[in-house]
Structure formats: C-alpha cells, structure tokens
Short mmCIF file of C-alpha atoms (C1' of nucleotides) in Angstrom, two decimals:
data_model
loop_
_atom_site.label_atom_id
_atom_site.label_comp_id
_atom_site.label_asym_id
_atom_site.label_seq_id
_atom_site.Cartn_x
_atom_site.Cartn_y
_atom_site.Cartn_z
CA MET F 250 -23.45 7.30 5.32
CA PRO F 251 -23.78 6.20 1.80
CA ARG F 252 -23.41 2.56 1.22
CA PRO F 253 -21.62 1.24 -1.72
CA GLY F 254 -23.57 -0.96 -3.97
CA LYS F 255 -26.71 1.00 -3.64
CA ASN F 256 -26.07 3.70 -6.12
CA SER F 257 -26.38 6.00 -3.23
CA TYR F 258 -23.43 8.17 -3.96
CA SER F 259 -25.21 10.08 -6.61
CA ASP F 260 -23.21 13.23 -6.86
CA GLN F 261 -21.24 12.68 -3.74
CA LYS F 262 -17.67 11.79 -3.93
CA PRO F 263 -17.33 8.06 -3.72
CA PRO F 264 -15.28 6.76 -0.81
CA TYR F 265 -12.87 5.14 -3.15
CA SER F 266 -9.42 6.25 -3.94
CA TYR F 267 -8.35 6.70 -7.50
CA ILE F 268 -6.45 3.51 -7.22
CA SER F 269 -9.60 1.73 -6.20
CA LEU F 270 -11.65 3.30 -8.90
CA THR F 271 -9.10 2.42 -11.48
CA ALA F 272 -8.88 -1.10 -10.19
CA MET F 273 -12.64 -1.35 -10.40
CA ALA F 274 -12.65 -0.19 -13.95
CA ILE F 275 -10.00 -2.60 -14.96
CA GLN F 276 -11.60 -5.43 -13.11
CA SER F 277 -14.90 -4.76 -14.70
CA SER F 278 -13.57 -5.11 -18.14
CA GLN F 279 -13.69 -8.40 -19.80
CA GLU F 280 -10.07 -8.38 -20.70
CA LYS F 281 -9.05 -7.06 -17.33
CA MET F 282 -7.33 -4.20 -18.91
CA LEU F 283 -8.45 -0.90 -20.26
CA PRO F 284 -7.10 2.03 -22.12
CA LEU F 285 -7.01 5.22 -20.18
CA SER F 286 -9.99 6.65 -21.95
CA ASP F 287 -12.11 3.69 -20.98
CA ILE F 288 -11.09 4.02 -17.40
CA TYR F 289 -12.27 7.59 -17.51
CA LYS F 290 -15.46 6.49 -19.11
CA PHE F 291 -16.09 3.81 -16.58
CA ILE F 292 -15.66 6.14 -13.67
CA MET F 293 -17.79 8.85 -15.15
CA ASP F 294 -20.48 6.39 -16.02
CA ARG F 295 -20.71 5.00 -12.55
CA PHE F 296 -19.91 7.99 -10.48
CA PRO F 297 -21.62 11.21 -11.41
CA TYR F 298 -19.28 13.02 -9.13
CA TYR F 299 -16.55 12.51 -11.61
CA ARG F 300 -18.42 14.02 -14.47
CA GLU F 301 -17.14 17.34 -13.35
CA ASN F 302 -13.69 18.75 -12.93
CA THR F 303 -12.49 16.10 -15.26
CA GLN F 304 -9.17 17.70 -15.81
CA ARG F 305 -8.38 17.61 -12.15
CA TRP F 306 -9.22 14.06 -11.30
CA GLN F 307 -8.04 12.65 -14.59
CA ASN F 308 -4.68 14.15 -14.00
CA SER F 309 -4.64 12.56 -10.59
CA LEU F 310 -5.70 9.30 -12.02
CA ARG F 311 -2.97 9.33 -14.61
CA HIS F 312 -0.54 10.15 -11.89
CA ASN F 313 -1.71 7.14 -9.96
CA LEU F 314 -1.38 4.86 -12.92
CA SER F 315 2.19 5.84 -13.42
CA PHE F 316 3.14 6.17 -9.84
CA ASN F 317 1.73 3.00 -8.44
CA ASP F 318 3.33 -0.26 -9.24
CA CYS F 319 0.06 -2.01 -8.93
CA PHE F 320 -0.79 -0.85 -12.40
CA ILE F 321 1.01 -2.20 -15.34
CA LYS F 322 1.00 -0.94 -18.85
CA ILE F 323 0.34 -3.30 -21.64
CA PRO F 324 1.23 -2.16 -25.10
CA ARG F 325 -1.37 -2.39 -27.77
CA ARG F 326 -0.99 -5.05 -30.29
CA PRO F 327 -0.60 -4.01 -33.87
CA ASP F 328 -4.12 -5.10 -34.57
CA GLN F 329 -5.44 -2.91 -31.80
CA PRO F 330 -4.77 0.61 -32.95
CA GLY F 331 -5.58 3.44 -30.70
CA LYS F 332 -4.18 5.90 -28.30
CA GLY F 333 -2.21 4.90 -25.33
CA SER F 334 -1.64 1.54 -23.87
CA PHE F 335 -3.85 -0.78 -21.93
CA TRP F 336 -3.68 -0.66 -18.20
CA ALA F 337 -3.99 -3.72 -16.10
CA LEU F 338 -3.61 -4.63 -12.51
CA HIS F 339 -0.45 -6.15 -11.37
CA PRO F 340 -1.03 -9.83 -10.78
CA ASP F 341 -0.39 -9.57 -7.13
CA CYS F 342 -2.19 -6.44 -6.20
CA GLY F 343 -5.12 -8.50 -5.17
CA ASP F 344 -4.13 -8.40 -1.58
CA MET F 345 -3.38 -4.77 -1.71
CA PHE F 346 -6.62 -3.83 -0.14
CA GLU F 347 -7.35 -4.77 3.36
CA ASN F 348 -9.88 -7.53 3.60
CA GLY F 349 -10.73 -6.92 0.04
CA SER F 350 -11.99 -3.50 0.78
CA PHE F 351 -11.37 -0.94 -1.85
CA LEU F 352 -11.81 1.88 0.56
CA ARG F 353 -8.28 1.81 1.66
CA ARG F 354 -5.25 -0.04 0.74
CA ARG F 355 -3.51 -2.00 3.37
CA LYS F 356 -0.12 -1.42 1.96
CA ARG F 357 1.37 0.39 -0.88
CA PHE F 358 2.07 -1.94 -3.67
CA LYS F 359 5.67 -1.21 -4.30
CA LEU F 360 8.22 -2.90 -6.37
CA MET F 361 11.74 -2.97 -5.14
CA ARG F 362 14.13 -1.33 -7.45
CA SER F 363 15.97 -4.53 -7.92
CA GLU F 364 12.69 -6.09 -8.78
CA HIS F 365 11.86 -3.76 -11.56
CA VAL F 366 13.79 -6.27 -13.37
CA ALA F 367 13.00 -7.36 -16.79
CA CYS F 368 11.88 -10.74 -17.65
CA LYS F 369 13.17 -10.31 -21.09
CA ASN F 370 14.78 -13.61 -21.00
CA SER F 371 12.03 -15.18 -19.09
CA PRO F 372 10.44 -18.24 -20.55
CA MET F 373 7.14 -16.55 -20.01
CA LEU F 374 7.89 -13.81 -22.40
CA HIS F 375 9.11 -16.17 -24.91
CA TYR F 376 5.92 -17.96 -24.49
CA PHE F 377 3.93 -14.82 -24.87
CA HIS F 378 5.78 -13.81 -27.89
CA HIS F 379 5.56 -17.19 -29.36
CA GLN F 380 1.86 -17.27 -28.79
CA HIS F 381 1.39 -13.71 -29.62
CA HIS F 382 -0.57 -13.98 -32.76
CA GLN F 383 -1.49 -17.55 -32.76
CA THR F 384 -4.69 -16.99 -30.98
CA LYS F 385 -7.08 -14.26 -31.68
CA LEU F 386 -7.85 -11.84 -28.97
CA GLY F 387 -11.22 -12.40 -27.57
CA THR F 388 -11.35 -15.99 -28.47
CA PRO F 389 -13.80 -17.56 -26.13
CA GLU F 390 -12.14 -19.87 -23.78
CA GLY F 391 -13.36 -23.33 -24.07
CA PRO F 392 -13.02 -26.30 -21.85
CA GLY F 393 -10.40 -27.47 -24.19
CA ASN F 394 -8.12 -24.84 -22.90
CA VAL F 395 -8.43 -25.87 -19.37
CA SER F 396 -5.86 -28.47 -19.64
CA ARG F 397 -3.47 -25.85 -20.72
CA LEU F 398 -2.91 -24.61 -17.28
CA PRO F 399 -4.28 -27.20 -14.97
CA GLN F 400 -2.44 -25.81 -12.06
CA PHE F 401 -4.21 -22.52 -12.00
CA GLN F 402 -6.46 -22.23 -9.11
CA THR F 403 -8.38 -19.69 -7.27
CA TYR F 404 -7.58 -17.88 -4.14
CA SER F 405 -9.01 -15.43 -1.81
CA ILE F 406 -8.07 -11.85 -1.79
CA ASN F 407 -6.82 -12.13 1.71
CA GLY F 408 -4.64 -14.91 0.73
CA GLY F 409 -6.98 -17.07 2.65
CA GLN F 410 -5.76 -15.64 5.86
CA SER F 411 -8.87 -14.12 7.19
CA GLY F 412 -11.12 -17.07 7.10
CA GLY F 413 -14.67 -15.95 7.20
CA PHE F 414 -14.52 -12.31 7.95
CA LYS F 415 -15.55 -10.03 5.18
CA HIS F 416 -14.87 -6.42 5.44
CA PRO F 417 -18.02 -4.33 5.13
CA PHE F 418 -16.58 -2.80 2.02
CA ALA F 419 -15.19 -5.98 0.74
CA ILE F 420 -16.06 -6.68 -2.79
CA GLU F 421 -18.39 -9.41 -1.86
CA ASN F 422 -20.34 -7.17 0.37
CA ILE F 423 -20.29 -4.31 -1.99
CA ILE F 424 -21.55 -6.39 -4.77
CA GLY F 425 -24.07 -8.16 -2.75
CA ARG F 426 -25.92 -11.09 -4.07
CA ASP F 427 -25.00 -10.38 -7.61
CA TYR F 428 -21.64 -11.51 -6.65
CA LYS F 429 -22.77 -14.88 -5.49
CA GLY F 430 -21.93 -17.70 -7.69
CA MET F 431 -20.38 -15.52 -10.25
CA MET F 432 -17.91 -13.35 -8.58
CA THR F 433 -14.89 -14.28 -10.43
CA GLY F 434 -12.35 -11.69 -9.73
CA GLY F 435 -9.85 -10.64 -12.25
CA LEU F 436 -6.50 -12.07 -12.67
CA PRO F 437 -4.41 -9.60 -14.50
CA ILE F 438 -2.02 -12.14 -15.73
CA ALA F 439 -4.89 -13.94 -17.26
CA SER F 440 -5.85 -10.80 -19.01
CA VAL F 441 -2.42 -10.30 -20.28
CA MET F 442 -2.31 -13.82 -21.45
CA HIS F 443 -5.61 -13.42 -23.08
CA HIS F 444 -4.62 -10.13 -24.55
CA LEU F 445 -1.56 -11.57 -26.03
CA GLY F 446 -3.51 -14.32 -27.51
CA TYR F 447 -2.68 -16.83 -24.94
CA PRO F 448 -5.29 -19.45 -24.31
CA VAL F 449 -6.64 -18.96 -20.88
CA PRO F 450 -8.18 -21.88 -19.10
CA THR F 451 -11.81 -21.67 -18.34
CA GLN F 452 -11.37 -21.66 -14.65
CA LEU F 453 -8.92 -18.90 -14.92
CA SER F 454 -10.75 -16.88 -17.44
CA SER F 455 -13.85 -17.11 -15.40
CA MET F 456 -12.09 -15.26 -12.71
CA VAL F 457 -11.24 -12.63 -15.15
CA ASN F 458 -14.83 -11.66 -15.16
CA SER F 459 -15.87 -9.79 -12.15
CA MET F 460 -18.64 -7.49 -11.21
CA TRP F 461 -18.88 -4.45 -9.19
CA PRO F 462 -21.86 -3.30 -7.33
CA HIS F 463 -22.67 0.14 -8.41
CA VAL F 464 -20.55 -0.14 -11.40
CA GLY F 465 -23.45 -1.52 -13.19
CA MET F 466 -23.98 -4.49 -15.33
CA LEU F 467 -21.09 -6.09 -16.85
CA SER F 468 -20.62 -8.28 -19.76
CA GLU F 469 -23.52 -10.50 -20.41
CA SER F 470 -21.24 -12.53 -22.47
CA MET F 471 -19.40 -13.97 -19.64
CA GLY F 472 -22.15 -16.24 -18.74
CA PRO F 473 -22.63 -18.15 -15.56
CA MET F 474 -19.53 -19.10 -13.76
CA PRO F 475 -19.12 -22.37 -12.06
CA VAL F 476 -17.08 -20.62 -9.52
CA SER F 477 -17.72 -20.76 -5.87
CA SER F 478 -18.91 -17.67 -4.18
CA ASP F 479 -16.11 -18.16 -1.79
CA TYR F 480 -13.81 -16.66 -4.26
CA ALA F 481 -12.64 -13.27 -3.42
CA PRO F 482 -12.67 -10.34 -5.76
CA PHE F 483 -9.42 -10.98 -7.36
CA GLY F 484 -10.14 -14.56 -7.68
CA VAL F 485 -6.68 -15.83 -8.07
CA PRO F 486 -3.55 -15.29 -6.17
CA VAL F 487 -0.63 -15.23 -8.37
CA LYS F 488 1.10 -17.25 -5.79
CA SER F 489 -1.09 -20.14 -6.39
CA LEU F 490 -0.32 -19.97 -9.99
CA TYR F 491 3.07 -21.34 -9.56
CA HIS F 492 2.62 -23.79 -6.85
CA SER F 493 -0.94 -24.72 -6.80
CA ASN F 494 -0.17 -28.32 -6.55
CA GLY F 495 2.60 -27.66 -4.19
CA GLN F 496 4.86 -28.11 -7.04
CA THR F 497 7.23 -26.17 -9.08
CA MET F 498 6.50 -24.54 -12.35
CA PRO F 499 3.29 -23.97 -14.10
CA ALA F 500 3.08 -24.67 -17.74
CA VAL F 501 3.34 -20.98 -18.16
CA PRO F 502 5.72 -19.01 -16.09
CA VAL F 503 4.06 -16.23 -14.25
CA PRO F 504 5.28 -13.32 -12.24
CA ILE F 505 6.28 -14.16 -8.80
CA LYS F 506 6.60 -12.35 -5.62
CA PRO F 507 7.82 -13.17 -2.21
CA THR F 508 5.29 -13.26 0.51
CA PRO F 509 5.30 -9.75 1.85
CA SER F 510 5.16 -10.88 5.40
CA LEU F 511 8.21 -12.91 4.84
CA GLY F 512 9.78 -10.24 2.82
CA GLN F 513 12.27 -12.46 1.20
CA ILE F 514 12.87 -14.51 -1.78
CA PRO F 515 10.96 -17.68 -1.51
CA THR F 516 12.97 -20.76 -1.33
CA LEU F 517 10.28 -23.29 -0.93
CA PRO F 518 8.17 -23.63 -4.01
CA GLY F 519 5.19 -24.73 -2.08
CA LEU F 520 5.36 -21.87 0.29
CA THR F 521 5.77 -18.50 -1.12
CA GLY F 522 6.32 -18.29 -4.70
CA GLY F 523 7.56 -19.38 -7.97
CA PRO F 524 10.76 -20.40 -9.39
CA PRO F 525 13.21 -17.58 -9.29
CA GLN F 526 14.55 -18.58 -12.58
CA LEU F 527 11.52 -17.24 -14.28
CA CYS F 528 12.82 -13.77 -14.45
CA ALA F 529 16.48 -13.39 -14.56
CA PRO F 530 17.59 -9.94 -13.58
CA SER F 531 18.22 -7.70 -16.47
CA PRO F 532 19.73 -4.40 -15.53
CA SER F 533 18.78 -2.97 -18.85
CA SER F 534 15.21 -2.68 -17.93
CA LEU F 535 15.20 -1.55 -14.39
CA LEU F 536 12.30 0.57 -13.41
CA ASP F 537 10.19 -0.35 -16.29
CA LYS F 538 6.93 -1.97 -15.56
CA THR F 539 5.65 -2.22 -19.03
CA VAL F 540 4.74 -5.59 -20.26
CA PRO F 541 6.54 -5.94 -23.48
CA ASP F 542 4.50 -6.56 -26.49
CA LEU F 543 7.18 -7.04 -28.95
CA PRO F 544 10.24 -9.15 -28.74
CA GLU F 545 12.45 -6.16 -28.97
CA GLY F 546 10.14 -3.88 -27.15
CA LYS F 547 11.42 -1.93 -24.29
CA GLY F 548 10.71 -2.68 -20.76
CA SER F 549 10.13 -5.58 -18.60
CA ALA F 550 7.42 -8.03 -18.24
CA LEU F 551 5.35 -8.73 -15.27
CA HIS F 552 7.44 -8.27 -12.28
CA PRO F 553 8.81 -11.35 -10.83
CA THR F 554 8.89 -10.12 -7.34
CA LEU F 555 7.19 -7.43 -5.45
CA LEU F 556 7.40 -5.77 -2.19
CA LEU F 557 4.70 -4.46 -0.01
CA SER F 558 6.63 -1.81 1.72
"C1'" DA N 1271 -3.63 20.26 -30.89
"C1'" DT N 1272 -4.83 16.89 -27.99
"C1'" DC N 1273 -4.12 12.89 -25.48
"C1'" DT N 1274 -1.23 9.93 -22.85
"C1'" DG N 1275 2.26 9.01 -19.62
"C1'" DT N 1276 6.03 10.38 -16.29
"C1'" DT N 1277 7.82 12.90 -12.73
"C1'" DT N 1278 8.24 16.23 -8.99
"C1'" DA N 1279 6.32 18.72 -5.39
"C1'" DG N 1280 3.40 20.04 -1.72
"C1'" DC N 1281 -0.52 19.57 1.27
"C1'" DC N 1282 -3.59 16.95 4.33
"C1'" DG N 1283 -5.17 13.27 7.45
"C1'" DC N 1284 -4.22 9.27 9.94
"C1'" DA N 1285 -1.70 5.72 12.47
"C1'" DG N 1286 2.16 4.19 15.05
"C1'" DC O 1137 7.09 13.48 15.29
"C1'" DT O 1138 7.46 10.57 11.47
"C1'" DG O 1139 5.97 7.78 7.80
"C1'" DC O 1140 2.47 6.51 4.81
"C1'" DG O 1141 -1.50 6.93 1.83
"C1'" DG O 1142 -4.18 9.94 -0.83
"C1'" DC O 1143 -5.08 14.08 -3.51
"C1'" DT O 1144 -3.86 17.92 -6.40
"C1'" DA O 1145 -1.09 20.80 -9.34
"C1'" DA O 1146 2.08 21.31 -12.71
"C1'" DA O 1147 5.83 20.72 -15.97
"C1'" DC O 1148 7.31 18.05 -19.48
"C1'" DA O 1149 7.96 14.54 -23.25
"C1'" DG O 1150 6.17 11.54 -26.54
"C1'" DA O 1151 2.46 9.65 -29.33
"C1'" DT O 1152 -1.54 10.15 -32.16
#
DNA sequence: ATCTGTTTAGCCGCAG
DNA sequence: CTGCGGCTAAACAGAT
C-alpha cells in the first residue's frame, strides 16, 4: 500500500478525494487561496495520475468546489486581473477531516440554509472593505502587526479533542519531519484578510503557511516558523479566533460557527463561538458563499455559522 | 472559443 | 435498507 509522503503514488490514483486534493492545493499556497487553474496545476504537478483525463477530473473538481461549502470563493481584486476567482477553504473546515486525515472526511461540511446568510452588514466586512486597499497584498507580516490581533491563537485540527493520537494519514504524519517546527496550517480567514490587504499577525500568518508531504517544496519565503509542532494542519480553529482569551470579540470579527456537536447557536462566548451579532441575517444573500470583494458586490461573506450535518 | 462556475443526476461503496 | 460521501457526466450560464 502506497504511503503518502513518499512520492510513492507515481501514476497510481492518490487516496485523496478531490476535496482533499483541493484543500491541499489551497493550503500549500502562500495566500491560502488559489485560482482554479492553479489548483489544477498543483494537483498535476504532484500527482502524475492527474495528468491524464484532465477533462474528467477537472470537471469533478469544479463540481466539488461549487458543491461543497467548505470552499469559498474570493473575488479577485481589481489589481489582480485574471480568470475566475480565488478559492479558499472555509475557516472552519479544519475539523472536517477525521483526525486530520485527508483520506476521508468525517462529516460533510454543510452550511444550513439559514446560515448562508450574508454578513453584508457585518463589522468584519466593513473592516475588510475599509482596509481593502490600504495594505498591499503580499506585504510581509511583521511583528508590528501582531498586536493587531492579539487574540488569535492556534488550535489543533481535532479541536484539541484527540489529545495525542495522530491518524496515520494525518497531516503531521504525512508530512513527516518536514512538518516539525514549521507546520503552520492554513487559516483561510487569514488568507482572506491578507488577500484583502488586511494586516495579518505574525502568529496567524505563520499558520497560513503549511506544507504537504508529497506536494513538494513550498515557499521558501515563509521562513522558519516559531510555531510549535503541536499545531495541527489547519493551525487555527476559527473558534479560537473569537474567544481565545475566553472573551468576546476579536479586534476583527470573524466567521463563527456553533460547535457541531452542540449543534446550536453558541450562547457562551468562551465556549462555542463568536458573537452572533457579527453577521446579521440578510435574506438577500441566502445561499451565496462568496466573500464579497466590493462593497456592493453580491453575496455574503464568510459564513457566520456552519453545520456539520 | 475557452475557461470558470453552478446545478442536476446517477452510480458505487460503506457504515449504521 | 437508508443515508452519506465520493466520483462522474452533462447541461448550462457567465466571464474572459
């Protein structure tokens, strides 16, 4: 049986689903988001199997991007011309895979209809829009930015629930030692923030740089990360973003989601999620998971709440 | 024209 | 058996 991380798949079909492959591609990018074409490229680069029958699997992949709520579409900024939008991972899809394994999802990442609600009026969007062009995309995050979001912290992909156990196909294991000390995971929201020109704190941005085993070398530019190897692939639970200090709101509102196991709107800030006021329901944008790029752009922002059905 | 994105549909395998 | 996750095909619309 081929083992991930050893480049042993050669021409065999990798044991990853399209969702996994796409997630890998996105995670591997520095900005934690990629245009469709780059996702294709990534997969073909790393997995020879996908250098053939491109029409077939690319169609499937596109289907997955649209169909699965774990992928969010981020419009290109005016200064980033090109075809299509960027695709990123939903902030809370980190625990979508069992024990961090990308071989199989534990649950479908599904948004409730009522939760496909826009955050048009959310402070976050205002913030995004306000910040939109104030910071250049790709601006290296410096320590100076850390203070911006002091409450961001890391998390484990299992939500810290599993303690020490690491699934054989967990990212850590897949990546092997390369992961140690630098596995940073990718926090989509951080990407979005970064993308939109939002200053991302070092700690956070460091998580936005992750590596995959057989996906090859990643950005050299990311440099060494002072991040513990204990961090799981996705590095940061969105949950912790809003209540890291057991407190209420972060400086920047972020998408929230009730703890799936609880399956209800969090009422205790320190327990399950963020302030519900972040994203007031807006019927006008139901079912749209696009992160708006323009103030009057269509669609919603990052979903406030999610449901693992 | 081609690419991108959405949607519908059907099939298969697996787990409960 | 049923539901879910995954894969594939295909039709279609919109953007580039």
